[in-house]
Amino acid sequence: MEADTLGPADMIIESATKLERLPITISKPIPYTFDLGNLLCNDTNPLPPSPSDSQICSAARDCAQALINQLLTTCPITSHPSNGVLLTLPSSTTILPREKPLPAERQQTKWEKFAKKKGIKDKKRGEGKMVYEEETGEWVPKWGYKGRNKDGEGDWIVEVDEKKEIEVQGKGDGSTLQGEGRRERVDKVRRNDRKQRANERKERKAGTIN
């Protein structure tokens, strides 16, 4: 009658108290090796030729218990008011395989292929961006704001090239030599941009074909 009144929780507690408490100290003929950074315990002790489920479970339980013992005895443990008790793992020693394949090698651009063929070496970053101007005794940028590539665009008087002047006047659109220099520079930038976009399209097309 008394057994019939026990609930499921009481029955679990009663059966747990009857189980034999397993030892927490593990001793094996071949000592375990650990990689605590990966929470790994290596057991090289051989199992029987045809191990039963209970033998496999026992070996797995011993590995887990040995790993816990190693963590608690070798890793620093700290307590934090908000995060609770923290255990700091060391760096891993086992090299794990990559999850994804290696990235494909980047294809060389048209300029890189040309530079390699001609033996042209790339300049270091920041090298050659400034140039010394003897007239003013100052270092000025080669390009951009107040760059040397804009010399003559803001001058109120320029040296006349007769052939150039005839070409400009022949356009009949009010062009001047001062403005012509800026238009040439802008056109050159646009041509370079078009070439760069064309090269990028060729690279993408080559990448999809490969």
XYZ file of N, CA and C in Angstrom:
630
model
N 0.844 -1.201 0.000
C 0.000 0.000 0.000
C 0.876 1.245 0.000
N 1.964 1.164 0.766
C 2.852 2.310 0.840
C 3.554 2.525 -0.484
N 3.943 1.440 -1.216
C 4.615 1.580 -2.506
C 3.700 2.193 -3.537
N 2.354 1.918 -3.401
C 1.424 2.469 -4.378
C 1.286 3.973 -4.236
N 1.586 4.523 -3.080
C 1.418 5.955 -2.853
C 2.626 6.753 -3.314
N 3.742 6.124 -3.714
C 4.929 6.848 -4.160
C 4.703 7.446 -5.544
N 5.097 8.721 -5.696
C 4.991 9.362 -6.995
C 6.208 9.074 -7.858
N 6.188 9.539 -9.137
C 7.330 9.297 -10.048
C 8.625 9.894 -9.521
N 8.571 11.114 -8.964
C 9.785 11.747 -8.447
C 10.364 10.958 -7.278
N 9.478 10.473 -6.387
C 9.951 9.699 -5.246
C 10.600 8.396 -5.683
N 10.049 7.791 -6.735
C 10.607 6.539 -7.219
C 11.990 6.756 -7.834
N 12.182 7.881 -8.532
C 13.487 8.190 -9.120
C 14.523 8.405 -8.022
N 14.152 9.154 -6.982
C 15.074 9.416 -5.870
C 15.427 8.116 -5.156
N 14.437 7.271 -4.970
C 14.685 6.014 -4.264
C 15.617 5.109 -5.063
N 15.421 5.067 -6.429
C 16.286 4.228 -7.247
C 17.701 4.796 -7.340
N 17.817 6.131 -7.301
C 19.142 6.751 -7.375
C 19.958 6.468 -6.129
N 19.278 6.422 -4.966
C 20.000 6.157 -3.721
C 20.521 4.724 -3.670
N 19.890 3.832 -4.431
C 20.317 2.443 -4.431
C 21.509 2.199 -5.349
N 21.769 3.151 -6.299
C 22.895 2.970 -7.217
C 24.214 3.123 -6.477
N 25.169 2.349 -6.922
C 26.493 2.418 -6.322
C 27.195 3.674 -6.819
N 27.752 4.457 -5.918
C 28.462 5.679 -6.291
C 29.795 5.316 -6.927
N 30.013 5.790 -8.181
C 31.222 5.461 -8.908
C 32.381 6.320 -8.428
N 33.606 5.817 -8.520
C 34.769 6.576 -8.019
C 35.058 7.768 -8.934
N 35.601 8.833 -8.340
C 35.957 10.018 -9.119
C 37.440 10.019 -9.496
N 38.209 9.151 -8.889
C 39.625 9.027 -9.231
C 39.784 7.905 -10.258
N 40.312 8.262 -11.414
C 40.442 7.313 -12.522
C 41.916 6.951 -12.687
N 42.191 5.668 -12.767
C 43.554 5.187 -12.975
C 43.529 4.154 -14.093
N 44.356 4.379 -15.117
C 44.403 3.493 -16.273
C 45.846 3.043 -16.517
N 46.041 1.859 -17.127
C 47.418 1.411 -17.434
C 48.160 2.406 -18.326
N 47.452 2.945 -19.345
C 48.032 3.976 -20.214
C 47.393 5.308 -19.828
N 48.168 6.255 -19.320
C 47.561 7.523 -18.864
C 46.863 8.259 -20.010
N 45.847 8.987 -19.640
C 45.139 9.812 -20.616
C 46.020 10.986 -21.047
N 45.740 11.474 -22.250
C 46.325 12.745 -22.706
C 45.164 13.707 -22.968
N 45.431 14.992 -22.696
C 44.343 15.977 -22.739
C 44.687 17.138 -23.659
N 43.665 17.669 -24.273
C 43.704 18.974 -24.956
C 42.553 19.777 -24.370
N 42.866 20.470 -23.282
C 41.800 21.144 -22.540
C 41.181 22.280 -23.328
N 41.949 22.886 -24.245
C 41.374 23.964 -25.056
C 40.224 23.492 -25.919
N 40.252 22.238 -26.342
C 39.163 21.643 -27.128
C 38.285 20.705 -26.302
N 38.508 20.676 -24.966
C 37.757 19.771 -24.078
C 37.879 18.328 -24.578
N 39.117 17.917 -24.858
C 39.376 16.617 -25.455
C 40.180 15.745 -24.499
N 39.741 14.492 -24.365
C 40.461 13.483 -23.583
C 40.743 12.299 -24.497
N 42.027 11.986 -24.667
C 42.423 10.870 -25.528
C 42.700 9.633 -24.675
N 41.984 8.566 -24.976
C 42.148 7.296 -24.255
C 42.674 6.260 -25.242
N 43.928 5.853 -25.066
C 44.537 4.856 -25.959
C 44.523 3.455 -25.363
N 43.828 3.299 -24.237
C 43.716 1.957 -23.656
C 42.808 1.109 -24.541
N 43.243 -0.112 -24.912
C 42.438 -0.933 -25.836
C 41.180 -1.478 -25.160
N 40.132 -1.597 -25.956
C 38.896 -2.222 -25.507
C 38.915 -3.701 -25.888
N 38.047 -4.503 -25.309
C 37.964 -5.918 -25.706
C 37.605 -6.045 -27.188
N 37.869 -7.188 -27.815
C 37.580 -7.359 -29.252
C 36.135 -7.045 -29.611
N 35.216 -7.484 -28.809
C 33.789 -7.198 -29.062
C 33.199 -6.584 -27.803
N 33.428 -5.292 -27.582
C 32.977 -4.688 -26.323
C 31.456 -4.587 -26.262
N 30.949 -4.771 -25.065
C 29.513 -4.623 -24.847
C 29.184 -3.151 -24.645
N 27.897 -2.864 -24.655
C 27.464 -1.474 -24.457
C 27.879 -0.960 -23.085
N 27.819 -1.810 -22.095
C 28.188 -1.376 -20.746
C 29.689 -1.054 -20.672
N 30.526 -1.818 -21.382
C 31.962 -1.542 -21.377
C 32.282 -0.223 -22.105
N 31.573 0.028 -23.195
C 31.771 1.287 -23.913
C 31.322 2.468 -23.060
N 30.165 2.329 -22.407
C 29.670 3.399 -21.537
C 30.606 3.632 -20.363
N 31.171 2.558 -19.817
C 32.097 2.696 -18.701
C 33.367 3.426 -19.119
N 33.896 3.089 -20.310
C 35.100 3.765 -20.799
C 34.818 5.242 -21.066
N 33.629 5.543 -21.631
C 33.273 6.941 -21.899
C 33.090 7.718 -20.607
N 32.496 7.057 -19.606
C 32.301 7.725 -18.310
C 33.633 8.036 -17.644
N 34.591 7.108 -17.727
C 35.904 7.334 -17.129
C 36.628 8.495 -17.816
N 36.506 8.574 -19.147
C 37.123 9.694 -19.870
C 36.522 11.026 -19.434
N 35.192 11.072 -19.326
C 34.527 12.315 -18.911
C 34.937 12.707 -17.494
N 35.012 11.722 -16.600
C 35.403 12.019 -15.229
C 36.853 12.501 -15.160
N 37.744 11.877 -15.934
C 39.145 12.300 -15.947
C 39.293 13.703 -16.534
N 38.498 14.022 -17.550
C 38.552 15.364 -18.151
C 38.083 16.406 -17.143
N 37.025 16.107 -16.417
C 36.528 17.050 -15.402
C 37.575 17.248 -14.312
N 38.194 16.165 -13.881
C 39.228 16.276 -12.854
C 40.381 17.159 -13.336
N 40.793 16.956 -14.589
C 41.905 17.727 -15.135
C 41.545 19.202 -15.238
N 40.319 19.506 -15.646
C 39.880 20.901 -15.747
C 39.877 21.583 -14.378
N 39.361 20.901 -13.380
C 39.232 21.500 -12.054
C 40.568 21.658 -11.340
N 41.563 20.868 -11.717
C 42.855 20.924 -11.015
C 43.902 21.769 -11.727
N 43.710 22.040 -13.038
C 44.749 22.774 -13.778
C 44.281 24.131 -14.301
N 43.013 24.345 -14.499
C 42.525 25.602 -15.080
C 42.144 26.581 -13.976
N 42.453 27.875 -14.175
C 42.070 28.879 -13.170
C 40.553 29.073 -13.117
N 40.057 29.176 -11.901
C 38.619 29.352 -11.675
C 38.410 30.687 -10.984
N 37.512 31.489 -11.544
C 37.208 32.808 -10.975
C 35.705 32.921 -10.752
N 35.339 33.833 -9.858
C 33.933 34.075 -9.559
C 33.593 35.515 -9.906
N 32.473 35.694 -10.626
C 32.035 37.029 -11.046
C 30.623 37.259 -10.523
N 30.329 38.466 -10.021
C 28.995 38.705 -9.442
C 27.859 38.466 -10.424
N 28.032 38.865 -11.673
C 26.938 38.736 -12.647
C 27.031 37.454 -13.470
N 28.250 37.009 -13.792
C 28.420 35.829 -14.639
C 28.581 34.532 -13.863
N 28.790 34.611 -12.559
C 28.943 33.406 -11.765
C 30.365 32.880 -11.797
N 30.502 31.574 -11.663
C 31.814 30.934 -11.619
C 32.290 30.675 -13.054
N 33.526 31.118 -13.358
C 34.082 30.964 -14.693
C 35.360 30.142 -14.626
N 35.522 29.245 -15.592
C 36.729 28.431 -15.711
C 37.401 28.806 -17.032
N 38.651 29.247 -16.962
C 39.372 29.716 -18.145
C 40.142 28.562 -18.771
N 39.837 28.285 -20.044
C 40.497 27.191 -20.746
C 41.817 27.657 -21.349
N 42.813 26.790 -21.420
C 44.070 27.151 -22.084
C 43.915 27.100 -23.598
N 44.975 27.466 -24.307
C 44.958 27.393 -25.763
C 44.936 25.933 -26.211
N 44.244 25.680 -27.304
C 44.151 24.311 -27.807
C 45.474 23.891 -28.444
N 45.744 22.608 -28.413
C 46.975 22.060 -28.991
C 46.707 21.133 -30.170
N 45.470 20.742 -30.367
C 45.117 19.857 -31.477
C 44.652 20.691 -32.660
N 45.248 20.468 -33.816
C 44.867 21.198 -35.026
C 43.639 20.521 -35.635
N 42.549 21.270 -35.718
C 41.307 20.726 -36.254
C 41.210 21.017 -37.749
N 40.541 20.183 -38.520
C 40.392 20.442 -39.965
C 39.489 21.655 -40.212
N 39.667 22.273 -41.382
C 38.860 23.423 -41.758
C 37.419 23.001 -41.997
N 36.500 23.923 -41.640
C 35.087 23.657 -41.928
C 34.787 23.840 -43.409
N 35.442 24.840 -44.041
C 35.192 25.151 -45.444
C 36.490 24.994 -46.240
N 36.391 24.783 -47.544
C 37.622 24.637 -48.353
C 38.409 25.931 -48.416
N 39.666 25.808 -48.813
C 40.512 26.988 -48.934
C 39.959 27.918 -50.004
N 40.052 29.227 -49.787
C 39.554 30.156 -50.812
C 40.377 30.049 -52.088
N 39.716 30.289 -53.207
C 40.399 30.223 -54.495
C 41.424 31.341 -54.615
N 42.500 31.043 -55.303
C 43.551 32.038 -55.476
C 43.046 33.195 -56.338
N 43.338 34.415 -55.895
C 42.852 35.596 -56.608
C 43.547 35.713 -57.962
N 42.731 35.968 -58.989
C 43.286 36.125 -60.319
C 44.001 37.470 -60.445
N 45.118 37.493 -61.168
C 45.850 38.727 -61.373
C 45.087 39.651 -62.315
N 45.163 40.951 -62.015
C 44.545 41.927 -62.892
C 45.402 42.110 -64.144
N 44.832 42.835 -65.103
C 45.567 43.068 -66.345
C 46.854 43.842 -66.073
N 46.768 44.814 -65.143
C 47.955 45.594 -64.815
C 48.996 44.736 -64.103
N 48.563 43.867 -63.194
C 49.501 43.014 -62.468
C 50.220 42.060 -63.419
N 49.501 41.533 -64.404
C 50.145 40.664 -65.381
C 51.175 41.456 -66.202
N 50.793 42.671 -66.603
C 51.707 43.501 -67.390
C 52.937 43.877 -66.567
N 52.720 44.268 -65.293
C 53.839 44.655 -64.436
C 54.779 43.481 -64.186
N 54.227 42.286 -64.016
C 55.076 41.110 -63.803
C 55.893 40.796 -65.055
N 55.259 40.963 -66.219
C 55.963 40.682 -67.478
C 57.091 41.684 -67.716
N 56.855 42.954 -67.360
C 57.842 44.007 -67.598
C 58.803 44.203 -66.428
N 58.560 43.482 -65.340
C 59.444 43.619 -64.183
C 59.214 44.892 -63.398
N 57.987 45.429 -63.425
C 57.662 46.650 -62.693
C 57.273 46.274 -61.271
N 57.910 46.899 -60.303
C 57.631 46.611 -58.904
C 56.696 47.668 -58.337
N 55.771 47.216 -57.488
C 54.839 48.145 -56.856
C 55.561 48.989 -55.819
N 55.184 50.258 -55.755
C 55.748 51.133 -54.738
C 55.080 50.868 -53.398
N 55.792 51.177 -52.342
C 55.230 51.008 -51.015
C 54.099 51.999 -50.813
N 53.168 51.638 -49.921
C 52.031 52.494 -49.657
C 52.503 53.851 -49.119
N 52.026 54.900 -49.730
C 52.384 56.243 -49.290
C 53.626 56.780 -49.946
N 54.364 55.954 -50.713
C 55.600 56.412 -51.326
C 55.275 57.144 -52.625
N 55.902 58.300 -52.821
C 55.758 59.020 -54.071
C 54.483 59.811 -54.214
N 53.759 60.063 -53.139
C 52.527 60.840 -53.235
C 52.792 62.346 -53.223
N 53.934 62.734 -52.697
C 54.292 64.152 -52.617
C 55.480 64.422 -53.539
N 55.538 65.660 -54.051
C 56.623 66.075 -54.912
C 57.064 67.478 -54.499
N 58.352 67.705 -54.589
C 58.895 69.001 -54.164
C 58.759 70.017 -55.302
N 58.215 71.168 -54.966
C 58.006 72.241 -55.935
C 59.072 73.306 -55.707
N 59.996 73.409 -56.664
C 61.123 74.331 -56.496
C 60.674 75.781 -56.501
N 59.620 76.114 -57.253
C 59.172 77.505 -57.330
C 58.705 78.029 -55.980
N 57.981 77.204 -55.233
C 57.450 77.639 -53.938
C 58.267 77.106 -52.770
N 59.127 76.097 -53.009
C 59.900 75.511 -51.926
C 59.069 74.671 -50.981
N 57.966 74.102 -51.479
C 57.061 73.307 -50.638
C 56.831 71.945 -51.284
N 56.397 71.004 -50.404
C 55.999 69.687 -50.883
C 54.504 69.706 -51.157
N 54.117 69.330 -52.351
C 52.711 69.345 -52.749
C 52.339 67.956 -53.260
N 51.048 67.586 -53.170
C 50.627 66.272 -53.674
C 50.683 66.213 -55.194
N 50.914 65.014 -55.701
C 50.936 64.842 -57.155
C 49.542 64.943 -57.749
N 48.541 64.443 -57.000
C 47.179 64.430 -57.525
C 46.241 64.963 -56.452
N 44.988 65.196 -56.839
C 43.985 65.645 -55.883
C 44.008 67.144 -55.661
N 43.558 67.554 -54.460
C 43.440 68.974 -54.133
C 44.815 69.640 -54.159
N 44.948 70.708 -54.955
C 46.201 71.441 -55.136
C 47.319 70.532 -55.660
N 46.942 69.532 -56.447
C 47.929 68.616 -56.982
C 48.653 69.186 -58.184
N 49.830 68.603 -58.452
C 50.625 69.059 -59.579
C 49.950 68.755 -60.914
N 49.047 67.781 -60.934
C 48.381 67.465 -62.188
C 47.388 68.544 -62.608
N 47.170 69.547 -61.739
C 46.256 70.643 -62.071
C 47.000 71.937 -62.380
N 48.304 71.831 -62.553
C 49.087 73.031 -62.844
C 48.590 73.702 -64.118
N 48.415 75.005 -64.047
C 48.018 75.778 -65.211
C 46.532 75.948 -65.380
N 45.722 75.186 -64.628
C 44.275 75.301 -64.805
C 43.734 76.616 -64.245
N 44.359 77.121 -63.191
C 43.863 78.357 -62.592
C 44.653 79.593 -62.982
N 45.635 79.432 -63.862
C 46.441 80.592 -64.268
C 45.624 81.522 -65.156
N 45.784 82.838 -64.909
C 45.050 83.812 -65.738
C 45.762 84.069 -67.062
N 46.997 83.624 -67.157
C 47.723 83.724 -68.417
C 48.552 82.466 -68.595
N 48.527 81.925 -69.816
C 49.245 80.688 -70.097
C 50.059 80.864 -71.363
N 51.093 80.041 -71.498
C 51.909 80.073 -72.698
C 51.105 79.498 -73.868
N 51.139 80.186 -74.991
C 50.309 79.817 -76.123
C 51.057 78.836 -77.010
N 50.419 77.724 -77.248
C 50.896 76.755 -78.226
C 50.050 76.972 -79.480
N 50.677 77.461 -80.548
C 49.921 77.852 -81.729
C 49.079 76.694 -82.269
N 49.675 75.513 -82.344
C 48.925 74.372 -82.865
C 47.738 74.049 -81.965
N 47.973 74.080 -80.648
C 46.909 73.804 -79.693
C 45.824 74.869 -79.760
N 46.241 76.145 -79.931
C 45.275 77.238 -79.977
C 44.379 77.113 -81.201
N 44.950 76.705 -82.330
C 44.154 76.549 -83.550
C 43.125 75.436 -83.361
N 43.541 74.325 -82.682
C 42.611 73.217 -82.449
C 41.465 73.641 -81.538
N 41.802 74.418 -80.492
C 40.766 74.847 -79.547
C 39.805 75.819 -80.207
N 40.341 76.800 -80.956
C 39.482 77.771 -81.610
C 38.635 77.132 -82.700
N 39.135 76.065 -83.286
C 38.381 75.395 -84.334
C 37.143 74.685 -83.827
N 37.079 74.417 -82.538
C 35.900 73.766 -81.986
C 34.682 74.672 -82.025
N 34.907 75.973 -81.865
C 33.812 76.923 -81.941
C 32.820 76.844 -80.801
N 33.245 76.320 -79.643
C 32.330 76.214 -78.498
C 32.757 77.097 -77.341
N 33.649 78.060 -77.626
C 34.092 78.970 -76.569
C 35.136 78.381 -75.654
N 35.787 77.292 -76.053
C 36.789 76.656 -75.215
C 38.021 77.548 -75.102
N 38.733 77.412 -73.978
C 39.976 78.148 -73.753
C 41.077 77.158 -73.433
N 42.318 77.636 -73.550
C 43.448 76.762 -73.244
C 43.461 76.362 -71.773
N 43.040 77.315 -70.892
C 43.012 76.981 -69.468
C 42.023 75.842 -69.189
N 40.833 75.960 -69.776
C 39.822 74.928 -69.550
C 40.121 73.632 -70.270
N 40.865 73.727 -71.388
C 41.183 72.537 -72.152
C 42.045 71.570 -71.344
N 42.969 72.116 -70.527
C 43.806 71.255 -69.707
C 43.000 70.462 -68.707
N 42.004 71.103 -68.111
C 41.167 70.397 -67.145
C 40.317 69.334 -67.833
N 39.785 69.654 -69.027
C 38.979 68.671 -69.749
C 39.807 67.447 -70.120
N 41.043 67.675 -70.525
C 41.898 66.539 -70.856
C 42.156 65.658 -69.639
N 42.376 66.299 -68.486
C 42.618 65.528 -67.262
C 41.379 64.730 -66.877
N 40.205 65.361 -66.966
C 38.969 64.661 -66.611
C 38.704 63.512 -67.580
N 38.944 63.749 -68.868
C 38.747 62.680 -69.858
C 39.689 61.514 -69.595
N 40.923 61.824 -69.183
C 41.877 60.766 -68.894
C 41.416 59.920 -67.713
N 40.869 60.591 -66.684
C 40.356 59.852 -65.522
C 39.199 58.956 -65.937
N 38.303 59.469 -66.795
C 37.165 58.666 -67.237
C 37.618 57.475 -68.071
N 38.619 57.663 -68.910
C 39.126 56.546 -69.703
C 39.714 55.461 -68.801
N 40.456 55.905 -67.783
C 41.031 54.931 -66.843
C 39.953 54.169 -66.094
N 38.875 54.887 -65.719
C 37.771 54.219 -65.027
C 37.102 53.189 -65.924
N 36.913 53.532 -67.196
C 36.291 52.583 -68.118
C 37.162 51.346 -68.305
N 38.471 51.559 -68.423
C 39.382 50.429 -68.567
C 39.368 49.543 -67.324
N 39.305 50.188 -66.144
C 39.290 49.415 -64.905
C 38.030 48.567 -64.806
N 36.872 49.157 -65.150
C 35.626 48.387 -65.108
C 35.636 47.245 -66.117
N 36.222 47.496 -67.298
C 36.316 46.435 -68.304
C 37.199 45.299 -67.804
N 38.296 45.638 -67.154
C 39.178 44.598 -66.611
C 38.483 43.796 -65.533
N 37.696 44.481 -64.688
C 36.974 43.779 -63.625
C 35.936 42.824 -64.210
N 35.261 43.255 -65.283
C 34.289 42.368 -65.925
C 34.972 41.137 -66.510
N 36.157 41.335 -67.113
C 36.896 40.201 -67.656
C 37.314 39.233 -66.561
N 37.733 39.777 -65.398
C 38.144 38.911 -64.288
C 36.965 38.100 -63.762
N 35.800 38.767 -63.610
C 34.625 38.047 -63.120
C 34.195 36.951 -64.107
N 34.262 37.291 -65.400
C 33.878 36.309 -66.418
C 34.841 35.126 -66.415
N 36.140 35.418 -66.292
C 37.126 34.334 -66.232
C 36.934 33.486 -64.996
N 36.558 34.113 -63.857
C 36.349 33.367 -62.622
C 35.150 32.435 -62.713
N 34.073 32.884 -63.379
C 32.892 32.026 -63.524
C 33.147 30.871 -64.467
N 33.976 31.119 -65.484
C 34.278 30.024 -66.437
C 35.138 28.966 -65.761
N 36.162 29.426 -64.988
C 37.025 28.475 -64.295
C 36.244 27.715 -63.236
